[in-house]
Amino acid sequence: MMNTFFKYAICLFFIAVSLEATAQKTFQPKATQIDWKGIVYRKEMAYEARIHTNGGLIGINIGKIKTYYKTNYYHLSIGYLKDPREKRQNRNLSFKFPDRSKSFAYGKRNSVINIRGGIGSKRFISEKAKRKGIAIGYDYNIGPSLALLKPYQLELIYEVEGGSPNDREIRVETYSDDNADTYLNYNDIFGGAGYWNNVGEISIVPGVHGKLGLFFSMGAFDKTVKALEVGVMGDIYIKKLPIMVATETVSNKPYFFNFYVKFLFGKRSN
């Protein structure tokens, strides 16, 4: 009787072990799928270098990350603006004068430096990028701007008063009604003058600016900011910017619209 009891007990033990092993194979949970989307950051600071149709700029954007797809930011930049009719040239007159002539822009009256500030927002429109992937989005900003106008200077050739017919001297001058004939006479231009000669004569014209672009962000949710952007931008001022000398065929305008390419780099943090 005792032997029979042990036989039944051993049989039940092996049946229980077999069922447990089967249950482990059947109900084993799957391996966890890790989403390498990136870490959630709250702040972003990025520097930009932008080349546009008629100039360029460097700037900084300080942003707050609202969601994976939206970042609001403050923008500040400084750059330069030129008229599309400006053509750099050099007369190469060093054989007539001790100093070599410098390149100049014929008919230019003012150089323009732009300071732009404002607020903006960028939003991703593609699916959440995987780690090291590329995400696509759009970016826009708007705000005030200041155009700093510095009078352009030329080195002009004049006859020496009281000298022989072949004696010449060079004078550094800005455009005025008194020297208009000489300033616009190509044969009387020796070359361009130094840029910093008359920084104290800068005048300011206020305006507004805005831009809209499409960007491609590499590692959109990584700690490092890396992006390329293309788009359109515009500046409108309260009056015409006298970049060129106004004539019957040449006029100035208060607005400028440009295509641009922008490179963005920086970092995100908590």
Short mmCIF file of C-alpha atoms in Angstrom, two decimals:
data_model
loop_
_atom_site.label_atom_id
_atom_site.label_comp_id
_atom_site.label_asym_id
_atom_site.label_seq_id
_atom_site.Cartn_x
_atom_site.Cartn_y
_atom_site.Cartn_z
CA MET A 1 0.00 0.00 0.00
CA MET A 2 2.82 2.39 0.91
CA ASN A 3 4.64 1.59 -2.33
CA THR A 4 1.55 2.43 -4.34
CA PHE A 5 1.24 5.78 -2.52
CA PHE A 6 4.87 6.74 -3.39
CA LYS A 7 4.32 5.81 -7.04
CA TYR A 8 1.29 8.13 -7.24
CA ALA A 9 3.17 10.92 -5.44
CA ILE A 10 6.15 10.74 -7.83
CA CYS A 11 3.81 10.78 -10.83
CA LEU A 12 2.00 13.90 -9.52
CA PHE A 13 5.35 15.65 -8.89
CA PHE A 14 6.58 15.17 -12.48
CA ILE A 15 3.19 16.25 -13.87
CA ALA A 16 3.33 19.50 -11.81
CA VAL A 17 6.92 20.26 -12.94
CA SER A 18 5.95 19.66 -16.57
CA LEU A 19 2.94 22.00 -16.32
CA GLU A 20 5.03 24.77 -14.74
CA ALA A 21 7.67 24.54 -17.48
CA THR A 22 4.97 24.71 -20.15
CA ALA A 23 3.39 27.75 -18.48
CA GLN A 24 6.73 29.56 -18.43
CA LYS A 25 7.17 29.06 -22.16
CA THR A 26 3.61 30.11 -22.92
CA PHE A 27 3.34 33.22 -20.75
CA GLN A 28 6.92 34.56 -20.99
CA PRO A 29 6.61 38.39 -21.53
CA LYS A 30 8.17 39.91 -24.69
CA ALA A 31 11.32 42.01 -24.50
CA THR A 32 10.71 45.71 -23.87
CA GLN A 33 10.85 47.88 -27.02
CA ILE A 34 13.00 50.94 -26.27
CA ASP A 35 11.98 54.17 -27.99
CA TRP A 36 15.15 56.08 -28.78
CA LYS A 37 13.26 59.29 -29.46
CA GLY A 38 15.47 61.19 -27.07
CA ILE A 39 15.36 62.95 -23.75
CA VAL A 40 12.76 65.61 -23.03
CA TYR A 41 14.47 69.01 -22.75
CA ARG A 42 12.94 72.30 -21.70
CA LYS A 43 15.36 74.92 -23.07
CA GLU A 44 17.16 75.48 -26.35
CA MET A 45 19.88 77.95 -27.31
CA ALA A 46 21.07 77.99 -30.90
CA TYR A 47 23.34 80.19 -33.01
CA GLU A 48 22.59 80.84 -36.65
CA ALA A 49 24.47 81.92 -39.75
CA ARG A 50 22.17 83.08 -42.54
CA ILE A 51 23.02 83.95 -46.13
CA HIS A 52 20.31 85.75 -48.08
CA THR A 53 19.91 87.17 -51.56
CA ASN A 54 21.30 90.60 -50.69
CA GLY A 55 23.43 90.09 -47.61
CA GLY A 56 23.82 87.92 -44.54
CA LEU A 57 23.62 87.83 -40.75
CA ILE A 58 24.64 86.01 -37.60
CA GLY A 59 22.28 85.62 -34.66
CA ILE A 60 21.14 83.78 -31.56
CA ASN A 61 17.80 82.14 -30.73
CA ILE A 62 16.90 81.43 -27.10
CA GLY A 63 13.89 79.15 -26.86
CA LYS A 64 11.56 77.28 -24.56
CA ILE A 65 10.51 73.79 -25.65
CA LYS A 66 6.75 73.50 -25.13
CA THR A 67 6.24 69.98 -26.56
CA TYR A 68 8.09 67.52 -28.76
CA TYR A 69 6.76 69.39 -31.75
CA LYS A 70 6.79 73.06 -30.70
CA THR A 71 9.46 75.50 -29.52
CA ASN A 72 8.95 79.22 -28.94
CA TYR A 73 12.01 81.48 -28.99
CA TYR A 74 13.45 84.99 -28.85
CA HIS A 75 15.62 86.12 -31.76
CA LEU A 76 18.48 88.65 -31.95
CA SER A 77 20.81 89.14 -34.92
CA ILE A 78 23.12 91.56 -36.69
CA GLY A 79 23.85 91.56 -40.40
CA TYR A 80 24.35 93.65 -43.50
CA LEU A 81 22.10 94.58 -46.40
CA LYS A 82 23.10 95.66 -49.89
CA ASP A 83 21.28 96.85 -52.98
CA PRO A 84 21.10 94.25 -55.76
CA ARG A 85 22.50 96.87 -58.17
CA GLU A 86 25.79 97.15 -56.27
CA LYS A 87 28.75 95.96 -58.32
CA ARG A 88 32.21 95.76 -56.81
CA GLN A 89 35.00 96.87 -59.14
CA ASN A 90 38.57 98.12 -59.06
CA ARG A 91 40.26 100.56 -61.44
CA ASN A 92 43.80 99.39 -60.51
CA LEU A 93 45.37 102.86 -60.69
CA SER A 94 48.48 102.10 -58.65
CA PHE A 95 50.74 103.06 -61.58
CA LYS A 96 49.62 106.71 -61.26
CA PHE A 97 49.62 107.08 -57.47
CA PRO A 98 51.80 105.79 -54.61
CA ASP A 99 48.97 103.78 -53.04
CA ARG A 100 47.08 100.98 -54.75
CA SER A 101 43.39 101.66 -55.39
CA LYS A 102 40.78 99.67 -53.47
CA SER A 103 37.60 98.12 -54.82
CA PHE A 104 34.41 100.20 -54.65
CA ALA A 105 30.71 100.10 -55.53
CA TYR A 106 29.87 102.72 -58.12
CA GLY A 107 26.92 104.94 -57.18
CA LYS A 108 26.70 103.70 -53.59
CA ARG A 109 25.69 106.27 -50.99
CA ASN A 110 25.26 104.36 -47.70
CA SER A 111 26.28 101.05 -46.17
CA VAL A 112 23.52 99.34 -44.17
CA ILE A 113 23.88 97.27 -41.02
CA ASN A 114 20.70 95.56 -39.74
CA ILE A 115 19.92 94.77 -36.10
CA ARG A 116 16.87 92.51 -35.79
CA GLY A 117 15.01 91.29 -32.72
CA GLY A 118 11.73 89.50 -32.21
CA ILE A 119 9.84 86.37 -31.26
CA GLY A 120 9.34 83.19 -33.22
CA SER A 121 8.16 79.61 -33.16
CA LYS A 122 9.24 76.41 -34.86
CA ARG A 123 7.14 73.28 -35.25
CA PHE A 124 7.84 69.79 -36.50
CA ILE A 125 5.43 68.45 -39.12
CA SER A 126 7.01 65.02 -39.68
CA GLU A 127 6.66 61.96 -37.45
CA LYS A 128 8.72 61.83 -34.28
CA ALA A 129 12.25 61.26 -35.46
CA LYS A 130 14.21 58.30 -34.15
CA ARG A 131 17.60 58.86 -32.63
CA LYS A 132 19.96 60.52 -35.14
CA GLY A 133 17.10 60.82 -37.64
CA ILE A 134 16.01 63.89 -39.60
CA ALA A 135 12.77 65.72 -38.81
CA ILE A 136 11.08 68.34 -41.01
CA GLY A 137 9.29 71.43 -39.73
CA TYR A 138 8.53 75.08 -40.35
CA ASP A 139 9.87 78.15 -38.57
CA TYR A 140 8.68 81.75 -38.44
CA ASN A 141 9.51 84.92 -36.54
CA ILE A 142 8.63 88.61 -36.57
CA GLY A 143 9.78 91.71 -34.74
CA PRO A 144 11.35 95.17 -34.90
CA SER A 145 14.53 96.02 -36.77
CA LEU A 146 16.94 98.93 -37.02
CA ALA A 147 18.84 99.90 -40.16
CA LEU A 148 22.12 101.66 -39.36
CA LEU A 149 23.11 103.83 -42.33
CA LYS A 150 26.78 104.73 -42.56
CA PRO A 151 27.68 107.16 -45.36
CA TYR A 152 29.78 105.45 -48.03
CA GLN A 153 33.09 107.08 -48.91
CA LEU A 154 35.15 107.19 -52.08
CA GLU A 155 38.65 108.36 -52.82
CA LEU A 156 38.15 110.98 -55.54
CA ILE A 157 40.75 112.43 -57.89
CA TYR A 158 41.04 116.23 -58.06
CA GLU A 159 43.37 118.60 -59.88
CA VAL A 160 45.82 120.36 -57.57
CA GLU A 161 44.95 124.05 -57.35
CA GLY A 162 47.82 126.15 -58.63
CA GLY A 163 49.71 123.08 -59.82
CA SER A 164 50.61 121.85 -63.29
CA PRO A 165 47.85 120.33 -65.49
CA ASN A 166 49.07 116.82 -64.65
CA ASP A 167 49.18 117.30 -60.86
CA ARG A 168 46.45 115.33 -59.05
CA GLU A 169 45.46 114.75 -55.44
CA ILE A 170 43.13 112.26 -53.76
CA ARG A 171 40.39 113.33 -51.33
CA VAL A 172 38.16 111.07 -49.24
CA GLU A 173 34.55 112.24 -49.55
CA THR A 174 30.96 111.15 -49.05
CA TYR A 175 28.25 111.99 -51.55
CA SER A 176 26.72 115.48 -51.49
CA ASP A 177 25.04 117.87 -53.88
CA ASP A 178 28.30 119.82 -54.14
CA ASN A 179 30.43 116.88 -55.32
CA ALA A 180 27.74 114.92 -57.20
CA ASP A 181 29.38 115.41 -60.61
CA THR A 182 32.76 114.15 -59.38
CA TYR A 183 31.29 111.36 -57.22
CA LEU A 184 29.39 109.92 -60.18
CA ASN A 185 32.15 110.44 -62.74
CA TYR A 186 33.81 107.06 -63.12
CA ASN A 187 37.06 108.59 -64.37
CA ASP A 188 37.34 110.75 -61.23
CA ILE A 189 37.11 107.77 -58.82
CA PHE A 190 40.37 106.36 -57.47
CA GLY A 191 38.78 103.70 -55.26
CA GLY A 192 36.93 102.94 -52.06
CA ALA A 193 37.89 104.48 -48.71
CA GLY A 194 38.32 102.77 -45.35
CA TYR A 195 35.12 101.50 -43.75
CA TRP A 196 35.71 102.90 -40.24
CA ASN A 197 36.59 106.45 -41.26
CA ASN A 198 33.20 108.00 -40.44
CA VAL A 199 31.35 105.71 -38.04
CA GLY A 200 30.31 108.78 -36.06
CA GLU A 201 27.99 109.80 -38.91
CA ILE A 202 25.67 106.78 -38.62
CA SER A 203 21.93 107.43 -38.79
CA ILE A 204 19.13 105.03 -37.76
CA VAL A 205 15.94 104.05 -39.60
CA PRO A 206 13.48 101.79 -37.71
CA GLY A 207 11.34 99.11 -39.29
CA VAL A 208 9.97 95.59 -38.93
CA HIS A 209 11.10 92.22 -40.24
CA GLY A 210 9.72 88.71 -40.62
CA LYS A 211 10.59 85.36 -42.12
CA LEU A 212 9.09 81.95 -42.87
CA GLY A 213 11.18 78.87 -43.53
CA LEU A 214 11.25 75.11 -43.88
CA PHE A 215 13.91 73.37 -41.78
CA PHE A 216 15.53 69.96 -41.63
CA SER A 217 16.70 69.06 -38.13
CA MET A 218 19.26 66.30 -37.55
CA GLY A 219 18.72 64.46 -34.28
CA ALA A 220 15.69 66.63 -33.58
CA PHE A 221 15.36 65.50 -29.95
CA ASP A 222 19.05 65.13 -29.08
CA LYS A 223 21.00 67.40 -26.79
CA THR A 224 22.80 69.02 -29.74
CA VAL A 225 20.94 71.32 -32.14
CA LYS A 226 21.86 70.86 -35.82
CA ALA A 227 19.59 72.12 -38.60
CA LEU A 228 19.47 73.49 -42.12
CA GLU A 229 16.73 75.91 -43.15
CA VAL A 230 15.58 77.58 -46.37
CA GLY A 231 12.87 80.20 -46.78
CA VAL A 232 11.87 83.80 -47.47
CA MET A 233 12.40 86.92 -45.37
CA GLY A 234 11.42 90.57 -45.56
CA ASP A 235 12.29 93.96 -44.06
CA ILE A 236 10.06 97.04 -44.22
CA TYR A 237 11.23 100.47 -42.99
CA ILE A 238 9.42 103.72 -42.26
CA LYS A 239 11.16 105.42 -45.20
CA LYS A 240 13.32 104.64 -48.20
CA LEU A 241 16.87 103.52 -47.45
CA PRO A 242 19.23 105.65 -49.59
CA ILE A 243 21.70 102.89 -50.36
CA MET A 244 22.35 104.17 -53.89
CA VAL A 245 22.53 107.73 -55.22
CA ALA A 246 19.06 108.47 -56.57
CA THR A 247 18.95 109.49 -60.24
CA GLU A 248 16.36 109.50 -63.01
CA THR A 249 17.01 105.81 -63.59
CA VAL A 250 17.96 104.70 -60.05
CA SER A 251 15.56 104.88 -57.10
CA ASN A 252 15.63 103.53 -53.55
CA LYS A 253 12.91 101.67 -51.67
CA PRO A 254 11.73 101.08 -48.07
CA TYR A 255 11.26 97.30 -48.38
CA PHE A 256 13.46 94.29 -49.15
CA PHE A 257 12.43 90.68 -49.76
CA ASN A 258 15.01 87.90 -49.94
CA PHE A 259 15.44 84.14 -50.18
CA TYR A 260 17.77 82.68 -47.57
CA VAL A 261 19.69 79.61 -46.42
CA LYS A 262 20.34 79.25 -42.68
CA PHE A 263 22.62 76.97 -40.67
CA LEU A 264 21.66 76.45 -37.03
CA PHE A 265 23.76 74.90 -34.27
CA GLY A 266 23.53 74.89 -30.47
CA LYS A 267 22.34 72.79 -27.52
CA ARG A 268 19.27 71.85 -25.47
CA SER A 269 19.14 71.63 -21.69
CA ASN A 270 16.83 71.20 -18.73
#
